CSV table of C-alpha atoms in Angstrom, one decimal:
chain,number,residue,atom,x,y,z
O,668,UNK,CA,49.8,41.8,15.7
O,669,UNK,CA,46.5,41.2,16.4
O,670,UNK,CA,44.6,41.9,13.7
O,671,UNK,CA,46.9,40.1,11.4
O,672,UNK,CA,46.1,37.5,13.5
O,673,UNK,CA,42.8,37.6,13.3
O,674,UNK,CA,42.6,38.3,10.1
O,675,UNK,CA,44.2,34.8,9.2
O,676,UNK,CA,42.1,32.7,11.6
O,677,UNK,CA,39.5,34.1,9.5
O,678,UNK,CA,41.0,33.5,6.3
O,679,UNK,CA,41.0,29.9,8.0
O,680,UNK,CA,37.4,29.1,9.0
O,681,UNK,CA,36.0,30.5,5.6
O,682,UNK,CA,38.6,28.3,3.9
O,683,UNK,CA,38.0,25.7,6.0
O,684,UNK,CA,34.0,26.2,6.0
O,685,UNK,CA,34.6,26.0,2.2
O,686,UNK,CA,35.4,22.3,2.1
O,687,UNK,CA,32.7,20.8,3.8
O,688,UNK,CA,29.8,19.3,2.9
O,689,UNK,CA,26.9,20.9,3.0
O,690,UNK,CA,24.3,18.5,5.5
O,691,UNK,CA,21.5,18.9,2.9
O,692,UNK,CA,23.6,16.8,-0.5
O,693,UNK,CA,23.5,13.9,1.5
O,694,UNK,CA,21.6,11.1,0.0
O,695,UNK,CA,18.5,8.9,0.7
O,696,UNK,CA,17.6,5.7,-1.2
O,697,UNK,CA,14.0,6.2,-2.7
O,698,UNK,CA,13.6,3.1,-4.1
O,699,UNK,CA,9.9,1.8,-5.1
O,700,UNK,CA,8.9,-0.8,-2.7
O,701,UNK,CA,7.5,-3.1,-5.2
O,702,UNK,CA,4.3,-3.9,-3.0
O,703,UNK,CA,1.3,-1.9,-1.9
O,704,UNK,CA,1.0,-1.3,1.5
O,705,UNK,CA,-1.8,-3.8,2.1
O,706,UNK,CA,0.9,-6.2,1.2
O,707,UNK,CA,3.7,-4.7,3.6
O,708,UNK,CA,1.5,-5.5,6.5
O,709,UNK,CA,-0.2,-9.0,5.4
O,710,UNK,CA,4.0,-10.0,5.1
O,711,UNK,CA,4.8,-8.1,8.8
O,712,UNK,CA,5.7,-4.7,8.1
O,713,UNK,CA,4.5,-2.7,10.9
O,714,UNK,CA,3.2,1.0,11.2
O,715,UNK,CA,5.4,3.1,13.1
O,716,UNK,CA,3.7,6.5,12.5
O,717,UNK,CA,0.8,7.7,10.5
O,718,UNK,CA,0.4,11.5,9.1
O,719,UNK,CA,-1.8,13.2,7.0
O,720,UNK,CA,-2.3,16.6,5.4
O,721,UNK,CA,-4.8,18.1,2.9
O,722,UNK,CA,-4.2,21.4,0.7
O,723,UNK,CA,-7.6,23.3,-0.8
O,724,UNK,CA,-7.5,25.5,-3.1
O,725,UNK,CA,-8.9,28.1,-5.3
O,726,UNK,CA,-7.4,30.3,-7.7
O,727,UNK,CA,-9.1,33.5,-9.7
O,728,UNK,CA,-9.5,31.6,-12.2
O,729,UNK,CA,-12.4,29.1,-10.7
O,730,UNK,CA,-9.4,26.5,-11.3
O,731,UNK,CA,-9.6,24.3,-7.9
O,732,UNK,CA,-7.6,21.4,-5.9
O,733,UNK,CA,-8.3,19.4,-2.9
O,734,UNK,CA,-4.8,17.3,-2.3
O,735,UNK,CA,-5.0,14.7,0.6
O,736,UNK,CA,-1.9,13.0,1.4
O,737,UNK,CA,-2.0,10.0,4.1
O,738,UNK,CA,1.6,8.8,4.9
O,739,UNK,CA,2.6,5.8,6.9
O,740,UNK,CA,5.9,5.1,8.5
O,741,UNK,CA,6.7,1.3,8.1
O,742,UNK,CA,9.5,-0.9,10.0
O,743,UNK,CA,10.4,-4.2,10.5
O,744,UNK,CA,14.1,-5.8,10.8
O,745,UNK,CA,15.6,-2.9,11.1
O,746,UNK,CA,14.4,-1.3,7.6
O,747,UNK,CA,11.7,1.4,7.0
O,748,UNK,CA,9.1,1.7,4.3
O,749,UNK,CA,7.0,5.3,3.2
O,750,UNK,CA,3.6,4.9,1.8
O,751,UNK,CA,2.2,7.8,0.1
O,752,UNK,CA,-1.6,7.4,-0.4
O,753,UNK,CA,-3.1,10.3,-2.2
O,754,UNK,CA,-6.7,11.3,-2.2
O,755,UNK,CA,-7.5,7.3,-0.8
O,756,UNK,CA,-11.1,6.5,-2.4
O,757,UNK,CA,-12.7,2.9,-1.5
O,758,UNK,CA,-13.0,0.0,-2.5
O,759,UNK,CA,-8.9,0.6,-4.0
O,760,UNK,CA,-6.3,3.7,-4.1
O,761,UNK,CA,-2.9,3.9,-5.6
O,762,UNK,CA,-0.4,4.2,-2.8
O,763,UNK,CA,3.6,4.8,-3.5
O,764,UNK,CA,5.6,3.3,-0.9
O,765,UNK,CA,9.8,4.0,-1.2
O,766,UNK,CA,12.5,2.0,0.6
O,767,UNK,CA,14.2,4.2,2.7
O,768,UNK,CA,17.0,2.1,3.8
């Protein structure tokens, strides 16, 4: 009797998990902020976090790359924007700023 009950509970739990929405399927806005990092900072947005990474590699064929990214998380009035600068140079660099909410 307990084996039958266990098998019913197991089938129920498997079927229940099949209907749950996986966490990775949630969506996040990724809209263009339509402003540069400089414009956002000038209009009152504040940097709340900063990160950087660098990837450098060479292949056997002699093809190599060296990419540096800088990311800034901005906040203003409960809204968040992330700006990513790839290989920034002076005096001007391109950035990609995206709304997160």
